[in-house]
mmCIF file of N, CA, C and O in Angstrom:
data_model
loop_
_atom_site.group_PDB
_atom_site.id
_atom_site.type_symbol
_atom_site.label_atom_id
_atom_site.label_comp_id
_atom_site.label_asym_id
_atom_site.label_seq_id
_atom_site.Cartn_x
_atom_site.Cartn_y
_atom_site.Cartn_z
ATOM 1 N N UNK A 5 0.853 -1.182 0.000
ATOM 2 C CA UNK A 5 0.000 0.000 0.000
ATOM 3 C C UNK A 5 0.889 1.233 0.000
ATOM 4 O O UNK A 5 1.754 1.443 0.851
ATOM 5 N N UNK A 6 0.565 2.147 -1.173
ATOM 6 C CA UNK A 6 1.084 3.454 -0.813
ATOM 7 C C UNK A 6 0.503 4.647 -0.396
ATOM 8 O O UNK A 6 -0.727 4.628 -0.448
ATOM 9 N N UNK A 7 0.948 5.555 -0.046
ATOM 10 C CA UNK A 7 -0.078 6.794 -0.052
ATOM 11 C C UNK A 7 0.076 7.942 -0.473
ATOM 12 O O UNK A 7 1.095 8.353 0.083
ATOM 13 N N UNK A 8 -0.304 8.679 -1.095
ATOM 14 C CA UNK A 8 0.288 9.470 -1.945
ATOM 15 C C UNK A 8 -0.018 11.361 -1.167
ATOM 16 O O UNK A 8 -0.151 11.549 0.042
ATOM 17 N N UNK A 9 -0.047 12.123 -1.884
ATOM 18 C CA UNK A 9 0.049 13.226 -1.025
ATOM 19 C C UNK A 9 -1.170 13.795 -0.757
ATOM 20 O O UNK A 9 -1.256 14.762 0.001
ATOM 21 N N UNK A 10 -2.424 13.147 -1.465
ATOM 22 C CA UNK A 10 -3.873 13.621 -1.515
ATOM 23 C C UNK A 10 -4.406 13.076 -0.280
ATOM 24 O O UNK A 10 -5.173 13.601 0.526
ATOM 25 N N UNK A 11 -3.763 11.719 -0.275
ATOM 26 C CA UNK A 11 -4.313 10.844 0.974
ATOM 27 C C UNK A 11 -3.589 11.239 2.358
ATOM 28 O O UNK A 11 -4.174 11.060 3.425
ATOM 29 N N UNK A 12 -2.139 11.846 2.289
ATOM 30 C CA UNK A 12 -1.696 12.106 3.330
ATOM 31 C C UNK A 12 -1.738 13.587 3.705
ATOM 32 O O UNK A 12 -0.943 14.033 4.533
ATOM 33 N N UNK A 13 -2.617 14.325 3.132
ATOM 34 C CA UNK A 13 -3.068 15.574 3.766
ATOM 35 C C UNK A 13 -4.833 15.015 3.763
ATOM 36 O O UNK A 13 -5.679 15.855 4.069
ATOM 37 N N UNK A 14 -5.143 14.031 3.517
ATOM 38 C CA UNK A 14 -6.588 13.600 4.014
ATOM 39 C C UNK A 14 -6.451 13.433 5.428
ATOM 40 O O UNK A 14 -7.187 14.066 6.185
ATOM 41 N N UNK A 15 -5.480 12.550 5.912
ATOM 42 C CA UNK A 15 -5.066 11.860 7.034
ATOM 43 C C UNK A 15 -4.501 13.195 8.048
ATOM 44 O O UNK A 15 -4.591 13.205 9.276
ATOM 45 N N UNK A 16 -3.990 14.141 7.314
ATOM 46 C CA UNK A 16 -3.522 15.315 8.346
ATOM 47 C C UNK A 16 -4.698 15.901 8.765
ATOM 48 O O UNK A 16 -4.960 16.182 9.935
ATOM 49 N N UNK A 17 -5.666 16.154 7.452
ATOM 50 C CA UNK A 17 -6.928 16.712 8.250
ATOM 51 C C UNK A 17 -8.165 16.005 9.259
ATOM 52 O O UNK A 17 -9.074 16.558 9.878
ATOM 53 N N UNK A 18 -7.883 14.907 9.172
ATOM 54 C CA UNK A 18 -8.928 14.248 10.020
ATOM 55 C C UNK A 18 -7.990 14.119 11.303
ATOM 56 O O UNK A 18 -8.540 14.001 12.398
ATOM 57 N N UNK A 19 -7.008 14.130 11.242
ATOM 58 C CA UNK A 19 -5.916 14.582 12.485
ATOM 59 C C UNK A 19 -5.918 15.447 13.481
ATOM 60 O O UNK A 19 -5.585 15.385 14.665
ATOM 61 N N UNK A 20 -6.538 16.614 12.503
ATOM 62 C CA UNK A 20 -6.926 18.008 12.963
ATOM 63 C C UNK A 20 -5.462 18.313 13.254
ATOM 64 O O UNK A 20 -5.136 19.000 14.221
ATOM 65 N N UNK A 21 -4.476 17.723 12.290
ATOM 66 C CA UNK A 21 -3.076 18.765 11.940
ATOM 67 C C UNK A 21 -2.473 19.466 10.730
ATOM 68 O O UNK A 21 -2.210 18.899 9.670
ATOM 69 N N UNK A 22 -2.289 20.705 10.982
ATOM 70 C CA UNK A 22 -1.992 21.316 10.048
ATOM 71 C C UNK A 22 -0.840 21.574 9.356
ATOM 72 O O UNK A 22 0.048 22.278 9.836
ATOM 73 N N UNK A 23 -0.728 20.783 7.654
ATOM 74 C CA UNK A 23 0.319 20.675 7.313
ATOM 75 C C UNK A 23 0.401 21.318 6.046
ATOM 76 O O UNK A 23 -0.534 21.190 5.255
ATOM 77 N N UNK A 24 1.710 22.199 5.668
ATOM 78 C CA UNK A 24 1.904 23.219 4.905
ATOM 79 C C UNK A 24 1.999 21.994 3.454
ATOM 80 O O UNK A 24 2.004 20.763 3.429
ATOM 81 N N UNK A 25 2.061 23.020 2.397
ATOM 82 C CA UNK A 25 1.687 22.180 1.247
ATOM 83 C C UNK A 25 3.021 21.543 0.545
ATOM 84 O O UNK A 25 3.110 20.696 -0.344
ATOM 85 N N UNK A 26 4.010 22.248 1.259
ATOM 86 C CA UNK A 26 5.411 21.992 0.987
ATOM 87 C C UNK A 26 5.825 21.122 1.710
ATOM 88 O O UNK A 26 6.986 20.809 1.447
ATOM 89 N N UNK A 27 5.202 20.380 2.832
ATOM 90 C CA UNK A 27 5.558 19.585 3.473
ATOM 91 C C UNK A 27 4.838 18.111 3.597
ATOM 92 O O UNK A 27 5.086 17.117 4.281
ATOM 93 N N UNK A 28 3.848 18.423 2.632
ATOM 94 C CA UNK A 28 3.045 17.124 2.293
ATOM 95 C C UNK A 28 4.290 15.884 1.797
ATOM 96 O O UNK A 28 4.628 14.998 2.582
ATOM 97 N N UNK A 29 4.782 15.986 0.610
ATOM 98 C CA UNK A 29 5.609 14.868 0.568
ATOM 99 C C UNK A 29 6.265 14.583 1.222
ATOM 100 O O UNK A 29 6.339 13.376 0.992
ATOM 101 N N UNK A 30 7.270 14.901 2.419
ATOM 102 C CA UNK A 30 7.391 14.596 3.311
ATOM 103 C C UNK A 30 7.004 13.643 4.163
ATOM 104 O O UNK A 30 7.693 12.759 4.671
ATOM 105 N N UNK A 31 5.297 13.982 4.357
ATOM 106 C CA UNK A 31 4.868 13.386 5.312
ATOM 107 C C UNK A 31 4.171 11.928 4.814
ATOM 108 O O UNK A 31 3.702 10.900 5.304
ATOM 109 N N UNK A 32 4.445 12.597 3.411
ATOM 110 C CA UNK A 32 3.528 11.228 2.605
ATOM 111 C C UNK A 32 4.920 9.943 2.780
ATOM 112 O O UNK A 32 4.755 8.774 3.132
ATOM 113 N N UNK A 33 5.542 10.254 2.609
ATOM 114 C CA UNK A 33 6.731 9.459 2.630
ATOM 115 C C UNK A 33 7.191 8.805 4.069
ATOM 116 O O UNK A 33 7.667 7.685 4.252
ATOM 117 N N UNK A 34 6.909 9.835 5.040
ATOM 118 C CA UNK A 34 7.274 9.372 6.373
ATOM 119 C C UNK A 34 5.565 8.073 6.548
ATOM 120 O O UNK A 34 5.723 7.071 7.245
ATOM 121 N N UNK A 35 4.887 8.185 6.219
ATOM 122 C CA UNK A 35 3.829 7.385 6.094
ATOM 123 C C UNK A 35 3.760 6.175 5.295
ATOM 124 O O UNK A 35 2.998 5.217 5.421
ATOM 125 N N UNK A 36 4.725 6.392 4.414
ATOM 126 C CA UNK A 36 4.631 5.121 3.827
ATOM 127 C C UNK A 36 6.243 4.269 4.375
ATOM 128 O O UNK A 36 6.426 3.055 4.293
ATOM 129 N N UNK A 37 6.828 4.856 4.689
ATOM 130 C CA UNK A 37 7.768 4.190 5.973
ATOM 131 C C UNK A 37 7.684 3.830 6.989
ATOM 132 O O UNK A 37 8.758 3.508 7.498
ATOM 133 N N UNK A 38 6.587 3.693 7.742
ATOM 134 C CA UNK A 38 5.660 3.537 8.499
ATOM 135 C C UNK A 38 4.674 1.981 8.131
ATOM 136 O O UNK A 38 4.530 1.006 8.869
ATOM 137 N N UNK A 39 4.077 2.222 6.652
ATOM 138 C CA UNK A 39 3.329 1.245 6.240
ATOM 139 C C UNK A 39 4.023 -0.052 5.967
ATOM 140 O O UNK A 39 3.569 -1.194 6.026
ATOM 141 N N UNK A 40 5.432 0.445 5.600
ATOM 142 C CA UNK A 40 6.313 -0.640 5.530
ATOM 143 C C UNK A 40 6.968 -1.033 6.468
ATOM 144 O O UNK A 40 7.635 -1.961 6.011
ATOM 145 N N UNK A 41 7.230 -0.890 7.645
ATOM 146 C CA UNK A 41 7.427 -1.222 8.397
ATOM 147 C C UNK A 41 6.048 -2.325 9.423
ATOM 148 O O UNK A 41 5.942 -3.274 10.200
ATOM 149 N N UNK A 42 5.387 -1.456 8.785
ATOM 150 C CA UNK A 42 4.084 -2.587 9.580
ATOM 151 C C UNK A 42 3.982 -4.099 9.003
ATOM 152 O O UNK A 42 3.731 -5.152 9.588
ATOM 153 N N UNK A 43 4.337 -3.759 7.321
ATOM 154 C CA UNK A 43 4.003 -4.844 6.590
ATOM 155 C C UNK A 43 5.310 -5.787 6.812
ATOM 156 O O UNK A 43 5.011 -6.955 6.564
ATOM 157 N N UNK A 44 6.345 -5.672 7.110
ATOM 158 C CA UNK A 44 7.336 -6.612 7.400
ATOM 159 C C UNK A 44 7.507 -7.112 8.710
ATOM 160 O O UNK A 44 8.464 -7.804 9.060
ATOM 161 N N UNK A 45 6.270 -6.640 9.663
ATOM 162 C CA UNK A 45 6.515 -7.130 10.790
ATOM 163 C C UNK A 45 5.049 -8.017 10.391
ATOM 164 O O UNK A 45 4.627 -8.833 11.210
ATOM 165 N N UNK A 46 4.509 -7.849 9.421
ATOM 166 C CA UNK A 46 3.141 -8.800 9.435
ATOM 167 C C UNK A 46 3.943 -10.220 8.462
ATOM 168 O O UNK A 46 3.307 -11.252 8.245
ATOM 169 N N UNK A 47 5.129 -10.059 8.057
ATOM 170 C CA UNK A 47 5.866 -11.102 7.544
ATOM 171 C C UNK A 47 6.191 -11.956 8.714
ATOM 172 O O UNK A 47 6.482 -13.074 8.289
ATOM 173 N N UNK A 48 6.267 -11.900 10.068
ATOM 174 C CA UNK A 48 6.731 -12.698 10.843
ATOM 175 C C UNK A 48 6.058 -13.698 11.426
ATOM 176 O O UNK A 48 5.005 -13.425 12.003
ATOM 177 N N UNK A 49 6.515 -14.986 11.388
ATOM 178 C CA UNK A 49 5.908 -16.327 11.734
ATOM 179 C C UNK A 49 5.435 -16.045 13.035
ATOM 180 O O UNK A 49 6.277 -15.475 13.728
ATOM 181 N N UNK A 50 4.264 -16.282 13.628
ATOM 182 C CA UNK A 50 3.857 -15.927 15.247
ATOM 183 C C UNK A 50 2.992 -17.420 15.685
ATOM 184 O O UNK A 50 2.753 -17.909 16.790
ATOM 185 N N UNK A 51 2.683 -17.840 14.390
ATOM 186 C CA UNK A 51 1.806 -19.338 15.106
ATOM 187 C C UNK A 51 2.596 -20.040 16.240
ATOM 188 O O UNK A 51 3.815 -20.206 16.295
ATOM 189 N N UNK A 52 1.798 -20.360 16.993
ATOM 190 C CA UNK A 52 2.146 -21.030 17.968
ATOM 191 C C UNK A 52 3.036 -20.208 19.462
ATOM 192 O O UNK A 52 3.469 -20.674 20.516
ATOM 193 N N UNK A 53 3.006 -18.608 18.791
ATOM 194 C CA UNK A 53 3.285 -17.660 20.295
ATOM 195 C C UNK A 53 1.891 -17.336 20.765
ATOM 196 O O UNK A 53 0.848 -17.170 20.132
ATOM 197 N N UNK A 54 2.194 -17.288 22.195
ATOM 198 C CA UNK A 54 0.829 -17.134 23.109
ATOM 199 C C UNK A 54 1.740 -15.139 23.545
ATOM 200 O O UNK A 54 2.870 -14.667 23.671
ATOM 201 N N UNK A 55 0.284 -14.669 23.607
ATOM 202 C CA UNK A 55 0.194 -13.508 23.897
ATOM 203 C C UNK A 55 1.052 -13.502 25.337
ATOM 204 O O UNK A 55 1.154 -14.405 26.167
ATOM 205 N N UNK A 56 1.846 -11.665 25.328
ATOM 206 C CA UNK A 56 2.342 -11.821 26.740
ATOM 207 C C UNK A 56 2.010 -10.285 27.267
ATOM 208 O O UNK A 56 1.771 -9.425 26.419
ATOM 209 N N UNK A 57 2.003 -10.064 28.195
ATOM 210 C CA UNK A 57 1.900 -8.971 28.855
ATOM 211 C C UNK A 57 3.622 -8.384 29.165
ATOM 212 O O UNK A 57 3.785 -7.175 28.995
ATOM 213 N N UNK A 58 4.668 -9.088 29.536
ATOM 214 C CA UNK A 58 5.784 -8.570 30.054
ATOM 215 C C UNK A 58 6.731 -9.660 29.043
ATOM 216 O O UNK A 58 6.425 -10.476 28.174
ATOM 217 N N UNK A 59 8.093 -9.183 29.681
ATOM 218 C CA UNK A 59 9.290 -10.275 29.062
ATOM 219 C C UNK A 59 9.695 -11.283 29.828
ATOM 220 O O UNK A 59 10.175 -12.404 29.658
ATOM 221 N N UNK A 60 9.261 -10.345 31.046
ATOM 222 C CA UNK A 60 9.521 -12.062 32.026
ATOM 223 C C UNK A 60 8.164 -12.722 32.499
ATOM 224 O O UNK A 60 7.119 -12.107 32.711
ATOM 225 N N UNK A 61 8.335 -13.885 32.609
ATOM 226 C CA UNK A 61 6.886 -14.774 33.386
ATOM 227 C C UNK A 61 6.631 -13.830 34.897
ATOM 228 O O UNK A 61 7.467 -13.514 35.743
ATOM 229 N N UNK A 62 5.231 -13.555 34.849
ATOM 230 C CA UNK A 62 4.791 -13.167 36.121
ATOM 231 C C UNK A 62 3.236 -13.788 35.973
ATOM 232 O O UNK A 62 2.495 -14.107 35.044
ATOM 233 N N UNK A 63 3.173 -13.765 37.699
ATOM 234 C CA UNK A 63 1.749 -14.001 37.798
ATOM 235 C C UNK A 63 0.941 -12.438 38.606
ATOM 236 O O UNK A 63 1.610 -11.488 39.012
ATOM 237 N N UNK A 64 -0.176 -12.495 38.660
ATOM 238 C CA UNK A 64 -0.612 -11.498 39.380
ATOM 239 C C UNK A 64 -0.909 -11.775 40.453
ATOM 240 O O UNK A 64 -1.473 -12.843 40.694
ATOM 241 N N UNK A 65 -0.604 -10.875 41.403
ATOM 242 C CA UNK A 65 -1.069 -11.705 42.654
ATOM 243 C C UNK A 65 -2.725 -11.487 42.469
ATOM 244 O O UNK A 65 -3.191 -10.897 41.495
ATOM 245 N N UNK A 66 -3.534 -12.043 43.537
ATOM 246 C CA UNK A 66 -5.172 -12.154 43.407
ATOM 247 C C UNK A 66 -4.746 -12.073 45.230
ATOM 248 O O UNK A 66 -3.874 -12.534 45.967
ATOM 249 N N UNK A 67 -6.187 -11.025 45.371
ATOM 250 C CA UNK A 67 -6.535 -11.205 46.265
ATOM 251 C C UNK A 67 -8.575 -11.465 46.583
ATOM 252 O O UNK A 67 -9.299 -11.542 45.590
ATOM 253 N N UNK A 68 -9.021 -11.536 47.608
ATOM 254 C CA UNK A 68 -10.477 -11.733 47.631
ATOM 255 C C UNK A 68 -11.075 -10.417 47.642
ATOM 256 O O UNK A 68 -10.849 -9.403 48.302
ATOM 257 N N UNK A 69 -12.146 -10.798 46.454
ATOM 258 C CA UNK A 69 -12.648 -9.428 45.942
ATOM 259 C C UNK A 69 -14.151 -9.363 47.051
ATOM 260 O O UNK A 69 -15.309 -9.729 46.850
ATOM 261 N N UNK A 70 -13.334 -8.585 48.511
ATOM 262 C CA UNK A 70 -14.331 -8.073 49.494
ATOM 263 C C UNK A 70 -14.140 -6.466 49.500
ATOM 264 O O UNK A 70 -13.105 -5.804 49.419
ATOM 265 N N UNK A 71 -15.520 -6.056 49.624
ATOM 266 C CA UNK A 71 -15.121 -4.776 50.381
ATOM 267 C C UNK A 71 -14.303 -4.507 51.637
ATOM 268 O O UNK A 71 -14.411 -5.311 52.562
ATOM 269 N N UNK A 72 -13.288 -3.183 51.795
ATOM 270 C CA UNK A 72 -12.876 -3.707 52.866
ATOM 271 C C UNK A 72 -13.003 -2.075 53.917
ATOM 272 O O UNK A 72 -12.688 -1.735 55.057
ATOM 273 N N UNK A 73 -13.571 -1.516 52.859
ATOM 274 C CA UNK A 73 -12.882 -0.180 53.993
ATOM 275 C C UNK A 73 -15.040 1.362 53.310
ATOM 276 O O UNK A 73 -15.290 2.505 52.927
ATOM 277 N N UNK A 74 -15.872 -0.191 53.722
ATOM 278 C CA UNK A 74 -17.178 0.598 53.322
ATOM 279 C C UNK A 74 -17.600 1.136 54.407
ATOM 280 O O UNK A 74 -17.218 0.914 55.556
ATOM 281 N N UNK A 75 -18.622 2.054 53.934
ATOM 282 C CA UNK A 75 -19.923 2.178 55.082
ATOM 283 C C UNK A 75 -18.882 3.475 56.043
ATOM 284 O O UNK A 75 -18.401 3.327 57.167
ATOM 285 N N UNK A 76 -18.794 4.560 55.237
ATOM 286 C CA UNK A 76 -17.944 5.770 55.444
ATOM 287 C C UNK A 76 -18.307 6.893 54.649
ATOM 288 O O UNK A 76 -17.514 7.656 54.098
ATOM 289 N N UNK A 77 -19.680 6.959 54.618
ATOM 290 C CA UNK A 77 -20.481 7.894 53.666
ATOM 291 C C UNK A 77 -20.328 8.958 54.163
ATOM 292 O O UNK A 77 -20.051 9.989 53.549
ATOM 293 N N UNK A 78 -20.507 8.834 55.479
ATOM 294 C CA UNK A 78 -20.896 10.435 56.400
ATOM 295 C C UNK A 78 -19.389 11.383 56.102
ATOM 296 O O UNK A 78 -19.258 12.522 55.652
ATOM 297 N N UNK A 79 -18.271 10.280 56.605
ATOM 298 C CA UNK A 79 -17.015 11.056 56.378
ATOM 299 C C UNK A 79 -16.393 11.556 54.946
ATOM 300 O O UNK A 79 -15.697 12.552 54.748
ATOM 301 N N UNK A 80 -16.855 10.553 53.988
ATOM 302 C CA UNK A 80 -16.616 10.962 52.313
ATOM 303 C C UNK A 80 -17.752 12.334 52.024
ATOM 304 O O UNK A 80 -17.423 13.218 51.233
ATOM 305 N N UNK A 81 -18.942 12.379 52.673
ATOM 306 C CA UNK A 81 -19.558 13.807 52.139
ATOM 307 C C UNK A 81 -19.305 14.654 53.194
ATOM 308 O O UNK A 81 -20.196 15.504 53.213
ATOM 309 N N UNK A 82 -18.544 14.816 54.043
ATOM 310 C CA UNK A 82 -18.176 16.165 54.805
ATOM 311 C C UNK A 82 -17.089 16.516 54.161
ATOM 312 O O UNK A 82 -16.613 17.625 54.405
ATOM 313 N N UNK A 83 -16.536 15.756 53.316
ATOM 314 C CA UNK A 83 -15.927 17.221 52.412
ATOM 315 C C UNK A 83 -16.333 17.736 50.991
ATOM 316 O O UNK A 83 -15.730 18.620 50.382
ATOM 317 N N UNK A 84 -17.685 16.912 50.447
ATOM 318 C CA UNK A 84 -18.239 17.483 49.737
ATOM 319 C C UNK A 84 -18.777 19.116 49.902
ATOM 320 O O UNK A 84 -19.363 19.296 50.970
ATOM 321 N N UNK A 85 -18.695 20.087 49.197
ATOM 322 C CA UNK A 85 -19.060 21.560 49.002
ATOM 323 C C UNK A 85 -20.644 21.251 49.215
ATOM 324 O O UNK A 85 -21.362 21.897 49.978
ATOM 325 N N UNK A 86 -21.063 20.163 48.421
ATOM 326 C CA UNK A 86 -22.827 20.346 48.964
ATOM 327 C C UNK A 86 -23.077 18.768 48.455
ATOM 328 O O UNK A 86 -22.796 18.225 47.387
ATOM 329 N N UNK A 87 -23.621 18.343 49.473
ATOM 330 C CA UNK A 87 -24.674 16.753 49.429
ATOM 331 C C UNK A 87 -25.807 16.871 50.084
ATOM 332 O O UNK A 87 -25.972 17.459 51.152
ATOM 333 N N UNK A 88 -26.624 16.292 49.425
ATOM 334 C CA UNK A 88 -28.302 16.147 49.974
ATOM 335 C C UNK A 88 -28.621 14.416 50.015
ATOM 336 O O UNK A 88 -28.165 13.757 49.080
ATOM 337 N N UNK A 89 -28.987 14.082 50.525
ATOM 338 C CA UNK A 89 -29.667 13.054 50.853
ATOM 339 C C UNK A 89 -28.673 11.762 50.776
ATOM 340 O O UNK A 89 -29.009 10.615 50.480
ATOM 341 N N UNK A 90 -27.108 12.320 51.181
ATOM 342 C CA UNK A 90 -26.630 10.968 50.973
ATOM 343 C C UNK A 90 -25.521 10.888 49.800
ATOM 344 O O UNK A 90 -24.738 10.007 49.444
ATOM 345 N N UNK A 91 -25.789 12.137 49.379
ATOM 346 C CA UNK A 91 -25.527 11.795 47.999
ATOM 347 C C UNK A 91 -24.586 13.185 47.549
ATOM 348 O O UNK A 91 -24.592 14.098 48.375
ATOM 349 N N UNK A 92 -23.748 13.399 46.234
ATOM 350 C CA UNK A 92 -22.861 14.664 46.091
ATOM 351 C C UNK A 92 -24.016 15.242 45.256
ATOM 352 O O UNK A 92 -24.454 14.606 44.298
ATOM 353 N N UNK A 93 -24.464 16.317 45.571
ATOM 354 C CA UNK A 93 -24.823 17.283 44.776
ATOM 355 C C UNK A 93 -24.085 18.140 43.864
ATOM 356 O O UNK A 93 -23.169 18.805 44.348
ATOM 357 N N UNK A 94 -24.371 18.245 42.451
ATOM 358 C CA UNK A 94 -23.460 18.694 41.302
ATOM 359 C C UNK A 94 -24.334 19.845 40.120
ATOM 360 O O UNK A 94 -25.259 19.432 39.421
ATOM 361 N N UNK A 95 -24.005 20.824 40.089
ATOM 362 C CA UNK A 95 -24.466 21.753 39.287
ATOM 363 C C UNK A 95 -25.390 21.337 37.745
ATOM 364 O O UNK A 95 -24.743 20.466 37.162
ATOM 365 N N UNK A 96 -26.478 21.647 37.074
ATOM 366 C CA UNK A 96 -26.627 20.788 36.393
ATOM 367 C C UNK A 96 -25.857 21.016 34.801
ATOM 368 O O UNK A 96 -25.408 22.154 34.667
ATOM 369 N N UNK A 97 -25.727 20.421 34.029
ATOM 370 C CA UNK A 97 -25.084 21.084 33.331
ATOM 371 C C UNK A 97 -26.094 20.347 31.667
ATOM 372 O O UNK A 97 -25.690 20.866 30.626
ATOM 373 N N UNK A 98 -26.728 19.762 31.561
ATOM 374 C CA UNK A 98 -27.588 19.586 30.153
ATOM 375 C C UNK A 98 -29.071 20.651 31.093
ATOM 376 O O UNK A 98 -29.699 20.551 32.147
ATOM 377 N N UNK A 99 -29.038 21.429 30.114
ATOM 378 C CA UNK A 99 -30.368 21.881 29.365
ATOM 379 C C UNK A 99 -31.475 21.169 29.152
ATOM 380 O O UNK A 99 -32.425 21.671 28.549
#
């Protein structure tokens, strides 16, 4: 795939960046160095790799999903600016 300079000031404007007209090829080019680079990493054999999160083996620790620190309402809305019934009161803001 290439992209040429129509498509890479398409791509600047849906970007919402603004690129001078002298600098389109440029960018068309830095884009298609880019595309090629994607496409030679889609050349690489991966069957049989399992997804990883890190480089080394870890586990996560787990702990038990309890509440542990509830039922502290009164003290979480005394520093609310304004609560009614329990609850944070908030300016409205839709019409």
């Amino acid at each position: 795939m290439s992209i040429d300079q129509s498509t890479a000031a398409k791509v600047a404007k849906l970007a919402r960046i603004k690129v001078e007209e002298d600098a389109l090829p440029a960018l068309a080019d830095e884009f298609n160095t880019i595309l090629g680079f994607i496409e030679q990493l889609n050349e690489v054999d991966v069957d049989g790799v399992e997804p990883m999160t890190s480089v080394t083996p870890q586990r996560l620790k787990r702990r038990v999903d309890e509440v542990t620190d509830g039922g502290q309402q009164d003290k979480i809305l005394a520093n609310a600016p304004d609560a009614r019934e329990g609850f944070f009161a908030v300016p409205k803001v839709v019409e």
